[in-house]
PDB file of C-alpha atoms in Angstrom:
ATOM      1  CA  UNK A  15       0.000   0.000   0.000  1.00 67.00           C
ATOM      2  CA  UNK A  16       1.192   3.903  -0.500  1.00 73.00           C
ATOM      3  CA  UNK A  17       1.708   6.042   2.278  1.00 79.00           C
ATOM      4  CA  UNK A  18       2.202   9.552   0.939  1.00 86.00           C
ATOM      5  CA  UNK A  19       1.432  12.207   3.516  1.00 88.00           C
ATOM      6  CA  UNK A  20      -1.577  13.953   1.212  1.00 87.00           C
ATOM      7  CA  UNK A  21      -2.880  15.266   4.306  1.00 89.00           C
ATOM      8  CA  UNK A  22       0.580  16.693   5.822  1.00 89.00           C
ATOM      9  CA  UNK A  23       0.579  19.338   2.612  1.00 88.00           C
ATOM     10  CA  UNK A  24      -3.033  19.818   2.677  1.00 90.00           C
ATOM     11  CA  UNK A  25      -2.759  23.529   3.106  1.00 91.00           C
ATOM     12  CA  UNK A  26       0.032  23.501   0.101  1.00 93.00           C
ATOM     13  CA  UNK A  27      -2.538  21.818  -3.022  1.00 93.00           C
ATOM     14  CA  UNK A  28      -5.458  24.193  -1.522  1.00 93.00           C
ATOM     15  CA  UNK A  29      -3.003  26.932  -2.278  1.00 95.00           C
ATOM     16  CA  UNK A  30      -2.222  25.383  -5.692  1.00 95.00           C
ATOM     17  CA  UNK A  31      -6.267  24.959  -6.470  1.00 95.00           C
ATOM     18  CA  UNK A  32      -7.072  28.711  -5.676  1.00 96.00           C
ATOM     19  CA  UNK A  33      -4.202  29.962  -7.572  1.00 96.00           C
ATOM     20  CA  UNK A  34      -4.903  27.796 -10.429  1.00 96.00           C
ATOM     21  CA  UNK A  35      -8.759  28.609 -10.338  1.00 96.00           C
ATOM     22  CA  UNK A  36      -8.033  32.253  -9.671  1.00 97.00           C
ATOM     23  CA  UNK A  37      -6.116  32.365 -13.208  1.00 97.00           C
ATOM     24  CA  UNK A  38      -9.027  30.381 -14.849  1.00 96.00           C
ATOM     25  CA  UNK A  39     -10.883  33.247 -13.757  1.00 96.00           C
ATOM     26  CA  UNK A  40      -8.609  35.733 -14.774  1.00 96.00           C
ATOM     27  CA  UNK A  41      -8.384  34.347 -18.131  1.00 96.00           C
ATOM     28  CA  UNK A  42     -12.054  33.694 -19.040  1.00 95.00           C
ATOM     29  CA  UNK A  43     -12.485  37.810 -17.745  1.00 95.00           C
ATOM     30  CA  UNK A  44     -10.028  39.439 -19.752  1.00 95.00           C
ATOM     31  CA  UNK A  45      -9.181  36.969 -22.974  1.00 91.00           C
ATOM     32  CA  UNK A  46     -13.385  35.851 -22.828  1.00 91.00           C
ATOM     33  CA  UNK A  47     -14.335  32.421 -23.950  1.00 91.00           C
ATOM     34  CA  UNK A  48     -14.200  31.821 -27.430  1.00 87.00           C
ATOM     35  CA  UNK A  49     -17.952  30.558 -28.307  1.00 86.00           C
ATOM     36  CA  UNK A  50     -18.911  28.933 -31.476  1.00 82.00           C
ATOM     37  CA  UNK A  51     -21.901  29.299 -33.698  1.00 77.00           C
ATOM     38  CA  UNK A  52     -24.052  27.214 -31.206  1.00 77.00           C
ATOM     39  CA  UNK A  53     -23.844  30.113 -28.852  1.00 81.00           C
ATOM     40  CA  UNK A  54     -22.955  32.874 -30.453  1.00 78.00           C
ATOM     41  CA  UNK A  55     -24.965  32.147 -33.745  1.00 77.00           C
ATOM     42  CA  UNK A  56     -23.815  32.732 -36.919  1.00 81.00           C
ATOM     43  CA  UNK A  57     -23.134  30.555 -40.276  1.00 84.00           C
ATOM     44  CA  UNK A  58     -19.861  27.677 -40.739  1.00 83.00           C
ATOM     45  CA  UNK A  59     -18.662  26.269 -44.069  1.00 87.00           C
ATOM     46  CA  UNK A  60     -16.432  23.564 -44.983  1.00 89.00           C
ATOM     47  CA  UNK A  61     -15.167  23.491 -48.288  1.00 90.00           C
ATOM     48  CA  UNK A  62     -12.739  21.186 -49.366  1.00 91.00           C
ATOM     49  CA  UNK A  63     -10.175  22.186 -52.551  1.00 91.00           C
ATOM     50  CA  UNK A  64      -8.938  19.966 -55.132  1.00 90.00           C
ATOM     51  CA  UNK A  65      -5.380  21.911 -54.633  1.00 88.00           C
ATOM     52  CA  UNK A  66      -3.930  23.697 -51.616  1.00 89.00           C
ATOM     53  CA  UNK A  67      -5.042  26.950 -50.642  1.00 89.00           C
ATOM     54  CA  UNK A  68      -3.746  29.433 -48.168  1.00 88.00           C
ATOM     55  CA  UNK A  69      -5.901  31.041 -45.619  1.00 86.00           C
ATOM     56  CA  UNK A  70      -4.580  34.576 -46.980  1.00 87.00           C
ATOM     57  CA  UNK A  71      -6.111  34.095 -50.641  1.00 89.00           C
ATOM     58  CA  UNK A  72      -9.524  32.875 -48.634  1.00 89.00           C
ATOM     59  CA  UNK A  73      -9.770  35.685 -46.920  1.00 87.00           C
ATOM     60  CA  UNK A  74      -8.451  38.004 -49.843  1.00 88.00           C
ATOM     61  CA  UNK A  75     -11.488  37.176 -51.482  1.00 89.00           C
ATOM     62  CA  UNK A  76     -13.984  37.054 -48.984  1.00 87.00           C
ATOM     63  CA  UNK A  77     -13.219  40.824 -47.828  1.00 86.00           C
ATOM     64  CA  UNK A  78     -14.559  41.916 -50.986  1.00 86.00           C
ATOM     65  CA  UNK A  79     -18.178  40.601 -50.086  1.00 82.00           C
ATOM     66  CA  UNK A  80     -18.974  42.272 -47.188  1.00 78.00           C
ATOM     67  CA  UNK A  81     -20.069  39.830 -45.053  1.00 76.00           C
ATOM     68  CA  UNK A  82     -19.267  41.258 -41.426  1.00 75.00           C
ATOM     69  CA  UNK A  83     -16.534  39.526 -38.892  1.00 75.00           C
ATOM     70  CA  UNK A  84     -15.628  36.227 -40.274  1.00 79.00           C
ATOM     71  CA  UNK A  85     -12.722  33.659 -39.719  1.00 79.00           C
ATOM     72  CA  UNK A  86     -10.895  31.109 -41.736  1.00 83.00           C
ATOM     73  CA  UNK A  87      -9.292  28.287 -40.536  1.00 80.00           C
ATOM     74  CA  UNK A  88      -7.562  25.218 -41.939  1.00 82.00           C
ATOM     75  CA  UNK A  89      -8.838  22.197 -40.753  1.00 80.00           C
ATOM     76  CA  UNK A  90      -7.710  18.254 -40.864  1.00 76.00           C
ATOM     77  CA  UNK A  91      -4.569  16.951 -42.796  1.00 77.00           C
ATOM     78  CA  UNK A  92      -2.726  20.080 -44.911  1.00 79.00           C
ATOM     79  CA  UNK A  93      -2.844  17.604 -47.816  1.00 83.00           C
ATOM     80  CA  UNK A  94      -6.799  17.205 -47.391  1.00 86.00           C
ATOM     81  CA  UNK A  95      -7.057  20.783 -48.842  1.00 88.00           C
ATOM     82  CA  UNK A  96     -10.015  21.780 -46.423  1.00 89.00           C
ATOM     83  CA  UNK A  97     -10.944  24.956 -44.929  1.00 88.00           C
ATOM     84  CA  UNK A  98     -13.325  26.229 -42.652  1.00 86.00           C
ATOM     85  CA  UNK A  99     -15.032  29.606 -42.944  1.00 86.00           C
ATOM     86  CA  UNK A 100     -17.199  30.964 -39.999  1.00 82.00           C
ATOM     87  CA  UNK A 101     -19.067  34.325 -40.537  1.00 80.00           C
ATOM     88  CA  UNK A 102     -20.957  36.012 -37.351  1.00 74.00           C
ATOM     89  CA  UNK A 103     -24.065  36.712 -39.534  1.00 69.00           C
ATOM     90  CA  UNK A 104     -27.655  35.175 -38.994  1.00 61.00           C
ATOM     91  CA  UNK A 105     -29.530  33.195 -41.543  1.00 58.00           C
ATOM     92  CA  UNK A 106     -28.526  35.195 -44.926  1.00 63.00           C
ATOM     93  CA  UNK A 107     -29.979  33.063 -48.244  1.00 69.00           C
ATOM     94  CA  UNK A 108     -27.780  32.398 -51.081  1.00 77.00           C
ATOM     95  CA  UNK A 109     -24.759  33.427 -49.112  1.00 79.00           C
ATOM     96  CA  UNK A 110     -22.835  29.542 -49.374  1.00 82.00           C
ATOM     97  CA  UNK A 111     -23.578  30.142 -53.136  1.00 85.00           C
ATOM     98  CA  UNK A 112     -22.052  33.612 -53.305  1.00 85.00           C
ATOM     99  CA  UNK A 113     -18.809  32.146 -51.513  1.00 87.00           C
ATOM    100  CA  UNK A 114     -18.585  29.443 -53.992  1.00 89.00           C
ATOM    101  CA  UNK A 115     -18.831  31.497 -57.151  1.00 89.00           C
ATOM    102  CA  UNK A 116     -16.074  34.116 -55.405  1.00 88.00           C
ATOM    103  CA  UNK A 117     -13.602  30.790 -54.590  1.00 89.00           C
ATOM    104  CA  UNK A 118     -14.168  29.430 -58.396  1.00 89.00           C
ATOM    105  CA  UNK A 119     -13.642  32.556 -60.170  1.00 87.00           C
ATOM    106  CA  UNK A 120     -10.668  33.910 -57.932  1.00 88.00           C
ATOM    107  CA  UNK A 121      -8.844  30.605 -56.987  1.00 88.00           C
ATOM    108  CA  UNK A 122      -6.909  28.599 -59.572  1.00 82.00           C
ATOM    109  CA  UNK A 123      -8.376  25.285 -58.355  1.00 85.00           C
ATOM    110  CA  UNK A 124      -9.993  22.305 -60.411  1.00 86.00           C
ATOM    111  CA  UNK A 125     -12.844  21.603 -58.139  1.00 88.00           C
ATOM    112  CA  UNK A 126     -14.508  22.667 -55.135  1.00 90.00           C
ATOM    113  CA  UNK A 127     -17.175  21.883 -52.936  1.00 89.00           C
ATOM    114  CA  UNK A 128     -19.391  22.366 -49.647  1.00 88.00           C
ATOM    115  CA  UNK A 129     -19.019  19.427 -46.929  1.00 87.00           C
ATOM    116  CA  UNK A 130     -20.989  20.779 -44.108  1.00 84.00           C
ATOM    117  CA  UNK A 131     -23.085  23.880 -43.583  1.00 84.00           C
ATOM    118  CA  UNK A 132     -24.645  25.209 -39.990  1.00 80.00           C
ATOM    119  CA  UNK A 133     -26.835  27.785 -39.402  1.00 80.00           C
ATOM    120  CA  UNK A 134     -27.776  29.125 -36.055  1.00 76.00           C
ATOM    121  CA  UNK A 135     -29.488  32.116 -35.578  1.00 72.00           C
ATOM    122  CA  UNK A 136     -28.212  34.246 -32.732  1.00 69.00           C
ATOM    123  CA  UNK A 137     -31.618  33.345 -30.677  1.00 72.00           C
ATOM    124  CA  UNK A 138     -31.485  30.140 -30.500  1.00 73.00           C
ATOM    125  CA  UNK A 139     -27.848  30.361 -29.583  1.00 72.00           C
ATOM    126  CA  UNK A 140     -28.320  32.580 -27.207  1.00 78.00           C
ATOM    127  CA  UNK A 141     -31.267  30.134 -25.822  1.00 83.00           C
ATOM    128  CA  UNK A 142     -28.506  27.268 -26.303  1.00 82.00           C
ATOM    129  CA  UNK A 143     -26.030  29.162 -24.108  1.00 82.00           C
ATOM    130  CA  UNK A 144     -28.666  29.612 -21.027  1.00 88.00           C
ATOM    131  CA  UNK A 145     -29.507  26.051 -21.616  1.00 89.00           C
ATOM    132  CA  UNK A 146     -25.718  24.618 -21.240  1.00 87.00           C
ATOM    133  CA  UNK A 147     -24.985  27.003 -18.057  1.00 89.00           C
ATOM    134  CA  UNK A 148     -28.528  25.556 -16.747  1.00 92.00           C
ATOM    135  CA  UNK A 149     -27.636  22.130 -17.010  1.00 92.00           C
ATOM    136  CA  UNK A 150     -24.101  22.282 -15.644  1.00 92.00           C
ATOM    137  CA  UNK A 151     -25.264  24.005 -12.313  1.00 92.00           C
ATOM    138  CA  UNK A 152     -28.589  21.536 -11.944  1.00 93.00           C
ATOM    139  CA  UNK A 153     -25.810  18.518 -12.250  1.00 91.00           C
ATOM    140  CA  UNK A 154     -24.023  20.207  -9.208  1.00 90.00           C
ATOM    141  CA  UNK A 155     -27.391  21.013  -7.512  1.00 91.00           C
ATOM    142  CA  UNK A 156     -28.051  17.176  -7.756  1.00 91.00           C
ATOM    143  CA  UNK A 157     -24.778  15.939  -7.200  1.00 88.00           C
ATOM    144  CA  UNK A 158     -24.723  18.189  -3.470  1.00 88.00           C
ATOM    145  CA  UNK A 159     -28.080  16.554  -2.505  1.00 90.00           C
ATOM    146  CA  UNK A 160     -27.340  13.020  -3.845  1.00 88.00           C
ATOM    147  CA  UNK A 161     -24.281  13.370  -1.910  1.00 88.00           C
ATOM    148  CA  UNK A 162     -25.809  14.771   1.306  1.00 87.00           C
ATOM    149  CA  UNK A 163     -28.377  11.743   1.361  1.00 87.00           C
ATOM    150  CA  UNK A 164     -26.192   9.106   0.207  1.00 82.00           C
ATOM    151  CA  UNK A 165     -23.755   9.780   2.900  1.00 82.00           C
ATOM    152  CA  UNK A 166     -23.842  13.037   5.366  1.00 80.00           C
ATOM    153  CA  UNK A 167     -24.258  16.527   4.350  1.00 83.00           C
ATOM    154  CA  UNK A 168     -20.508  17.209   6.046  1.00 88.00           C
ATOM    155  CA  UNK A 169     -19.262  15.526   3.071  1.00 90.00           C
ATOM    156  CA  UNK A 170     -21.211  17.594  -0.103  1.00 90.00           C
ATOM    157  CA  UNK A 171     -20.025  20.841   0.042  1.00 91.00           C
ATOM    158  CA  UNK A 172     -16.355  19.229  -0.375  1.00 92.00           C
ATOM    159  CA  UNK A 173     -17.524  17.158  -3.131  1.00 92.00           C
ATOM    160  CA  UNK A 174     -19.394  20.185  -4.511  1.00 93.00           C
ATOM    161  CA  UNK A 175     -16.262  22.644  -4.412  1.00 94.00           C
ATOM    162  CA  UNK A 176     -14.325  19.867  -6.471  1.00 94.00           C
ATOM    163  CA  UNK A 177     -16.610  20.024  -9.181  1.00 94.00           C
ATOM    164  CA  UNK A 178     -16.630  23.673  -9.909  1.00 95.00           C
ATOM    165  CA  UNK A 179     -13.304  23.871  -9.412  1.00 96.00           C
ATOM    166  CA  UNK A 180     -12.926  20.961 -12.083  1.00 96.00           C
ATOM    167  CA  UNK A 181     -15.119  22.830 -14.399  1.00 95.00           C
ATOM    168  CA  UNK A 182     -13.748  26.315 -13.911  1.00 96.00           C
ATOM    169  CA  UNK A 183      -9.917  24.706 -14.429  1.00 97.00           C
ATOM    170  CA  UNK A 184     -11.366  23.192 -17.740  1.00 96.00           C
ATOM    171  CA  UNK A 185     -13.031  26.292 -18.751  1.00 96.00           C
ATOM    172  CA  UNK A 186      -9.535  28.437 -18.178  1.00 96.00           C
ATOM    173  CA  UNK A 187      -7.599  25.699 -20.259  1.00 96.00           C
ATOM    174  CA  UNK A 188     -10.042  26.881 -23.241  1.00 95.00           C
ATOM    175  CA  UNK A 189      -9.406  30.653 -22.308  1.00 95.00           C
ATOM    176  CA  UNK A 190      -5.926  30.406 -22.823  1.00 95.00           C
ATOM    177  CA  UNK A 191      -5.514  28.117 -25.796  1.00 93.00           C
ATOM    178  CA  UNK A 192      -8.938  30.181 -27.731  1.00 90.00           C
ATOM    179  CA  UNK A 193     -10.506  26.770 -28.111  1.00 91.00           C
ATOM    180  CA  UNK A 194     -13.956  27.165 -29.514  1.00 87.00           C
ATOM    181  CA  UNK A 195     -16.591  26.222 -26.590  1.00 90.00           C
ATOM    182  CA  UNK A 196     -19.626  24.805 -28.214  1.00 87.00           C
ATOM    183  CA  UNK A 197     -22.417  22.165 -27.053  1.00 86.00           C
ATOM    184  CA  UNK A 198     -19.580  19.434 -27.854  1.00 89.00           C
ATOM    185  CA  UNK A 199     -17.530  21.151 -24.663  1.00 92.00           C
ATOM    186  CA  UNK A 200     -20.328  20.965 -22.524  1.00 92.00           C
ATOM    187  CA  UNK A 201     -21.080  17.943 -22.810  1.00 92.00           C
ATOM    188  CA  UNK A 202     -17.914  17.470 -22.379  1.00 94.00           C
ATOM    189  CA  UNK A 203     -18.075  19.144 -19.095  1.00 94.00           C
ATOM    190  CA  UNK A 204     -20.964  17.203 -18.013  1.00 93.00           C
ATOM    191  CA  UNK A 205     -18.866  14.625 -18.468  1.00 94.00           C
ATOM    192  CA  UNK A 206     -16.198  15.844 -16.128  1.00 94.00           C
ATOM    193  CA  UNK A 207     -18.575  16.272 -13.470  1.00 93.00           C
ATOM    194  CA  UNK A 208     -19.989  12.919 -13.268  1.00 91.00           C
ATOM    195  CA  UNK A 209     -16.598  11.080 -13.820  1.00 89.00           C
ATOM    196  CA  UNK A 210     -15.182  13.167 -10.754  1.00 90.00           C
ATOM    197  CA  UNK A 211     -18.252  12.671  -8.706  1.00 91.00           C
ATOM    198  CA  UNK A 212     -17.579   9.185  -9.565  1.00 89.00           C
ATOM    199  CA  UNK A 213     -14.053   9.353  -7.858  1.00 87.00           C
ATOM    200  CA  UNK A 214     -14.943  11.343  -4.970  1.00 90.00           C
ATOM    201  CA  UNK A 215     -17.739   8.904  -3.998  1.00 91.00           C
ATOM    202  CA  UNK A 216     -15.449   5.969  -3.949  1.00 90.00           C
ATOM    203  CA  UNK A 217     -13.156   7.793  -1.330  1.00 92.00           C
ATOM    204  CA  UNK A 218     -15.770   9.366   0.746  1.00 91.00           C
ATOM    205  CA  UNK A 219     -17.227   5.676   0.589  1.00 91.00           C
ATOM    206  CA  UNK A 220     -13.885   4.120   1.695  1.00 92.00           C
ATOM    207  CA  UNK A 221     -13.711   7.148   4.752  1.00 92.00           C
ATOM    208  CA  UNK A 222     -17.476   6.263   5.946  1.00 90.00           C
ATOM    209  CA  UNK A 223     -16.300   2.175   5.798  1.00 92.00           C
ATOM    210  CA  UNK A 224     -12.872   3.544   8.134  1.00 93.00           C
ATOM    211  CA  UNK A 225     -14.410   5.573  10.323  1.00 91.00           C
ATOM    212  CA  UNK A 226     -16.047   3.092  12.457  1.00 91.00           C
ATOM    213  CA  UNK A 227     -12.980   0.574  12.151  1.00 91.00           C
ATOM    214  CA  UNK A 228     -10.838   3.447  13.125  1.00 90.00           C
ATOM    215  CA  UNK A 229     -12.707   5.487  15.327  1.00 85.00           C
ATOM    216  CA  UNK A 230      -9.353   6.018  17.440  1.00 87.00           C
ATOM    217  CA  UNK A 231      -6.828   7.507  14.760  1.00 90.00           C
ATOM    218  CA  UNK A 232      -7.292  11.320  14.368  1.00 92.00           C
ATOM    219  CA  UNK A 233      -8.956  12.091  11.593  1.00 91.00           C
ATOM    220  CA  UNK A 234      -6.397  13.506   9.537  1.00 92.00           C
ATOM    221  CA  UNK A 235      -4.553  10.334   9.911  1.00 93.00           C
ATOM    222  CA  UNK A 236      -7.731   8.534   8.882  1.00 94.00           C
ATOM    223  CA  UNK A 237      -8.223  10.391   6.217  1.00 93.00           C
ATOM    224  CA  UNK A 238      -4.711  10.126   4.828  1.00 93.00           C
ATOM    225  CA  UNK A 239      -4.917   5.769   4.959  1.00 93.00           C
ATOM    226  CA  UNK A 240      -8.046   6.604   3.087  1.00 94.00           C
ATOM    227  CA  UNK A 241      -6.567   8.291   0.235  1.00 93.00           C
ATOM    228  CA  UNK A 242      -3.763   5.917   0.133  1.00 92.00           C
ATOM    229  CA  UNK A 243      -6.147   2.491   0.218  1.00 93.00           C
ATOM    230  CA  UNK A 244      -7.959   4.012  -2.563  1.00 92.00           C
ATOM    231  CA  UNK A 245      -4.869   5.722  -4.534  1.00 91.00           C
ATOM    232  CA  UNK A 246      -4.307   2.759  -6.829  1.00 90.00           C
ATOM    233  CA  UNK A 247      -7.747   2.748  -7.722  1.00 88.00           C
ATOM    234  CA  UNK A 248      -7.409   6.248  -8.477  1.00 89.00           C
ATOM    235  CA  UNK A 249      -4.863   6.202 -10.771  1.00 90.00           C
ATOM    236  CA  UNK A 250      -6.139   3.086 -12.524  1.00 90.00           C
ATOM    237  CA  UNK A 251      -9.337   4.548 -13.306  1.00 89.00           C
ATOM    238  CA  UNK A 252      -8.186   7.835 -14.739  1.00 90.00           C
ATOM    239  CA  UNK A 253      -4.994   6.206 -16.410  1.00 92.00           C
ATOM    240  CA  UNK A 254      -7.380   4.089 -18.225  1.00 92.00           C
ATOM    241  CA  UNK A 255      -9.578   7.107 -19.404  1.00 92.00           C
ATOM    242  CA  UNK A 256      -7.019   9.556 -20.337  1.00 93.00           C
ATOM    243  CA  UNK A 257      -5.416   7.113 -22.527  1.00 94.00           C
ATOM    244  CA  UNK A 258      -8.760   7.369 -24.598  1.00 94.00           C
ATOM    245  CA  UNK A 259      -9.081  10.782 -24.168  1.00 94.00           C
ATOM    246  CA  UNK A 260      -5.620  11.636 -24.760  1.00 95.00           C
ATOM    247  CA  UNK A 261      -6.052   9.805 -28.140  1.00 94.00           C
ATOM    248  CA  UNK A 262      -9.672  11.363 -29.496  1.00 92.00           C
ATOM    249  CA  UNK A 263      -7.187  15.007 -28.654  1.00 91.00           C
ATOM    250  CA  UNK A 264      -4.003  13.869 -30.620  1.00 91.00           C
ATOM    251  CA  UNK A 265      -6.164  11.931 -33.542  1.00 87.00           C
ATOM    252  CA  UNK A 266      -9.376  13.664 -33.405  1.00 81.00           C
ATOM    253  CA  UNK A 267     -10.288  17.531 -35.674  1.00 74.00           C
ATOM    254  CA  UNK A 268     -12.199  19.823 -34.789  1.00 75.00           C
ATOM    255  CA  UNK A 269     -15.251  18.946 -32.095  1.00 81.00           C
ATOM    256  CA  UNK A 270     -14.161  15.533 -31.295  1.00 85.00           C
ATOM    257  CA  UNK A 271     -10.449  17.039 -30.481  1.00 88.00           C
ATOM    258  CA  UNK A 272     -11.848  19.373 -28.524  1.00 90.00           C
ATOM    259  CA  UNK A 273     -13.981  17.081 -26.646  1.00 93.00           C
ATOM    260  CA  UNK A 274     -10.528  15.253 -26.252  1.00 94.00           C
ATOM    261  CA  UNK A 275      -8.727  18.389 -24.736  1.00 95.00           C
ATOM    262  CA  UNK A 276     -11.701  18.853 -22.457  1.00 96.00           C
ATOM    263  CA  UNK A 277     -11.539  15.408 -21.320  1.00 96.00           C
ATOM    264  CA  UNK A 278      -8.108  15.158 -20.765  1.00 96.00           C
ATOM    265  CA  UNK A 279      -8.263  18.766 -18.536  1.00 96.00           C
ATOM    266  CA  UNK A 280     -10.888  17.541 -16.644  1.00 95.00           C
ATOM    267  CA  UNK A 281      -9.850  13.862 -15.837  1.00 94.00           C
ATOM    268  CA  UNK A 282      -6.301  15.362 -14.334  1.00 94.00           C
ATOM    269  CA  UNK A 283      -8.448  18.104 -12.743  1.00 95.00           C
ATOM    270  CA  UNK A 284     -10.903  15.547 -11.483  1.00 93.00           C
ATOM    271  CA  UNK A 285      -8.101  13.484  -9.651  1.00 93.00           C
ATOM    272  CA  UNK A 286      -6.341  15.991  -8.049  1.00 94.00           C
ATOM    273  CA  UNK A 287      -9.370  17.733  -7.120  1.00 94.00           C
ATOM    274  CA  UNK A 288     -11.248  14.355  -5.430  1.00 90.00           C
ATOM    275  CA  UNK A 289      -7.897  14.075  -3.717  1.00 91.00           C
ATOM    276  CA  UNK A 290      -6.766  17.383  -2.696  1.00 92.00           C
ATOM    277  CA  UNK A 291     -10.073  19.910  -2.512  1.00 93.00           C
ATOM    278  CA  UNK A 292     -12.594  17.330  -1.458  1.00 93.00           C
ATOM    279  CA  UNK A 293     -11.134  15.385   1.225  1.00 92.00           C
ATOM    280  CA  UNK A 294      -9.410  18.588   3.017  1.00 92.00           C
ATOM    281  CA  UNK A 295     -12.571  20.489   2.727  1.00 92.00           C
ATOM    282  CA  UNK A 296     -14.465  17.429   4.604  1.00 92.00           C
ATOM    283  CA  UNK A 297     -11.633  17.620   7.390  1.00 93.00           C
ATOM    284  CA  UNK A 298     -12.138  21.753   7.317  1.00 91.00           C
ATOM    285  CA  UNK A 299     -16.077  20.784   7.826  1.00 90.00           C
ATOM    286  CA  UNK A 300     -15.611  18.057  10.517  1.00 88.00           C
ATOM    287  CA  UNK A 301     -12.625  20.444  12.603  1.00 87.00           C
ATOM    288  CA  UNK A 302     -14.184  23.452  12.320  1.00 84.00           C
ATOM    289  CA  UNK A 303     -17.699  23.133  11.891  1.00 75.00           C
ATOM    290  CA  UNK A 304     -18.521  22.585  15.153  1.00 73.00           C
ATOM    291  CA  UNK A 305     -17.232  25.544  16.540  1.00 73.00           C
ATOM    292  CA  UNK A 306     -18.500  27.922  14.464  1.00 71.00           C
ATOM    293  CA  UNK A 307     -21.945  26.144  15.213  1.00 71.00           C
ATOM    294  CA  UNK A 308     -21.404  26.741  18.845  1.00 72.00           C
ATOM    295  CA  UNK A 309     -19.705  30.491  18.400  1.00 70.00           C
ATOM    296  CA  UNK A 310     -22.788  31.337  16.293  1.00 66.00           C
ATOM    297  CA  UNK A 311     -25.378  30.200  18.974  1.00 66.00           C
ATOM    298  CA  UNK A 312     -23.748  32.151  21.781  1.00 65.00           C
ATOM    299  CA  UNK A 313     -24.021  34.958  19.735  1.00 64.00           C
TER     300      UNK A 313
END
């Protein structure tokens, strides 16, 4: 069995949490999340060329049209020849076919053609957007009342604060890199939460099955035989997922590598969050609770 002192350093990987959540923060206030049509609404093309094109010579003849803000981005394999154009515009007709005539009389290419076309008006992304914040804080809502009746209300909160720091860390990661966040990423981050729930119920499960058997070691020390019972377990289960994840972000394009990187974020966030914001919150709870129950009623 392990016997790292976790516990001993508690204070230290609280530190490391609120720094690391306070840049998430920070990064998602001033750089903004980069939303995708879903939310934001708007039109996406994917045209694929029968020669290579440069992103320049797109967007040399696409300035011409006057078609607001748009982006153009290469997407896949360089020798697949595909690009994808995004425009912030709501449902405009004939505008794919307007594109297409601009790229075949201005480009020196054999052949071209549409792949994929999405429209989303900025209403329904806007609805979409309200929707995917709803859902992630009614999975916590459930998750800290699940919790609290499964095992003892001491030990939501804890669980709780792991999950939104999970989610926050995952949401920074696409902050700084200017990863698009569309209905892919939060499902991805729905994802997250119930795979580090998942975690954190195993421990808190292995604490409730010590506590009795134990019920002389401080709890600290309790605690800490805890995490190391259950530490091989731990890094089973997320080895075993990130080497998926991992893989759908090195092989995957476009939504599915994004659901990779968000994955892969989230499972290391998940594990070092079950381990060292859950449990030391539950000890926080158990020390200190009680006194500030009794300092509050003598008020």
């Amino acid at each position: 069995m392990f016997n790292f002192q976790f516990i001993r350093r508690m204070n230290l990987f609280i530190l490391v949490s609120v720094i690391a959540v306070g840049g998430s923060l920070y990064l998602m206030g001033s750089r903004g999340l980069n939303f995708g049509i879903d939310f934001k609404g708007g039109i996406k093309l994917h045209y694929r060329f029968s020669e290579p094109v440069s992103e320049t010579a797109l967007r040399t003849l696409l300035e011409p049209l006057e078609l607001g803000d748009f982006s153009v981005q290469q997407v896949g394999e360089i020798s697949e020849n595909r690009m994808m154009i995004k425009f912030e515009v709501s449902e405009k007709e004939g505008l794919s076919s307007k594109i297409t005539e601009a790229f075949r009389k201005g480009l020196n290419v054999a052949s071209l053609e549409i792949e994929q076309e999405e429209t989303v008006g900025p209403k329904a992304g806007s609805e979409l957007r309200k929707k995917g914040i709803l859902a992630i804080i009614v999975s916590w809502l459930l998750m800290l009342i699940y919790v609290g009746y499964r095992f003892d209300f001491i030990f939501a909160p804890g669980a709780i604060l792991a999950l939104v720091h999970d989610v926050l860390i995952t949401l920074g990661a696409f902050a700084l890199t200017g990863r698009e966040v569309s209905l892919t990423v939060i499902a991805a981050l729905l994802t997250i939460i119930g795979y580090s729930i998942n975690d954190t119920i195993v421990i808190y499960d292995r604490v409730r099955e010590n506590l009795p058997i134990m019920e002389k070691k401080p709890l600290r020390e309790l605690i800490n035989i805890t995490l190391n019972e259950t530490l091989s377990r731990t890094i089973i289960t997320t080895l075993t997922v990130l080497f998926v994840v991992v893989l759908m972000y090195l092989f995957g394009e476009g939504e599915f590598q994004n659901f990779g990187f968000a994955m892969t974020v989230g499972c290391i966030s998940g594990t070092y969050s079950t381990i060292f914001v859950a449990c030391p919150f539950y000890i926080y709870l158990k020390e200190y609770g009680p006194r500030l129950t009794q300092k509050f009623k003598h008020r």
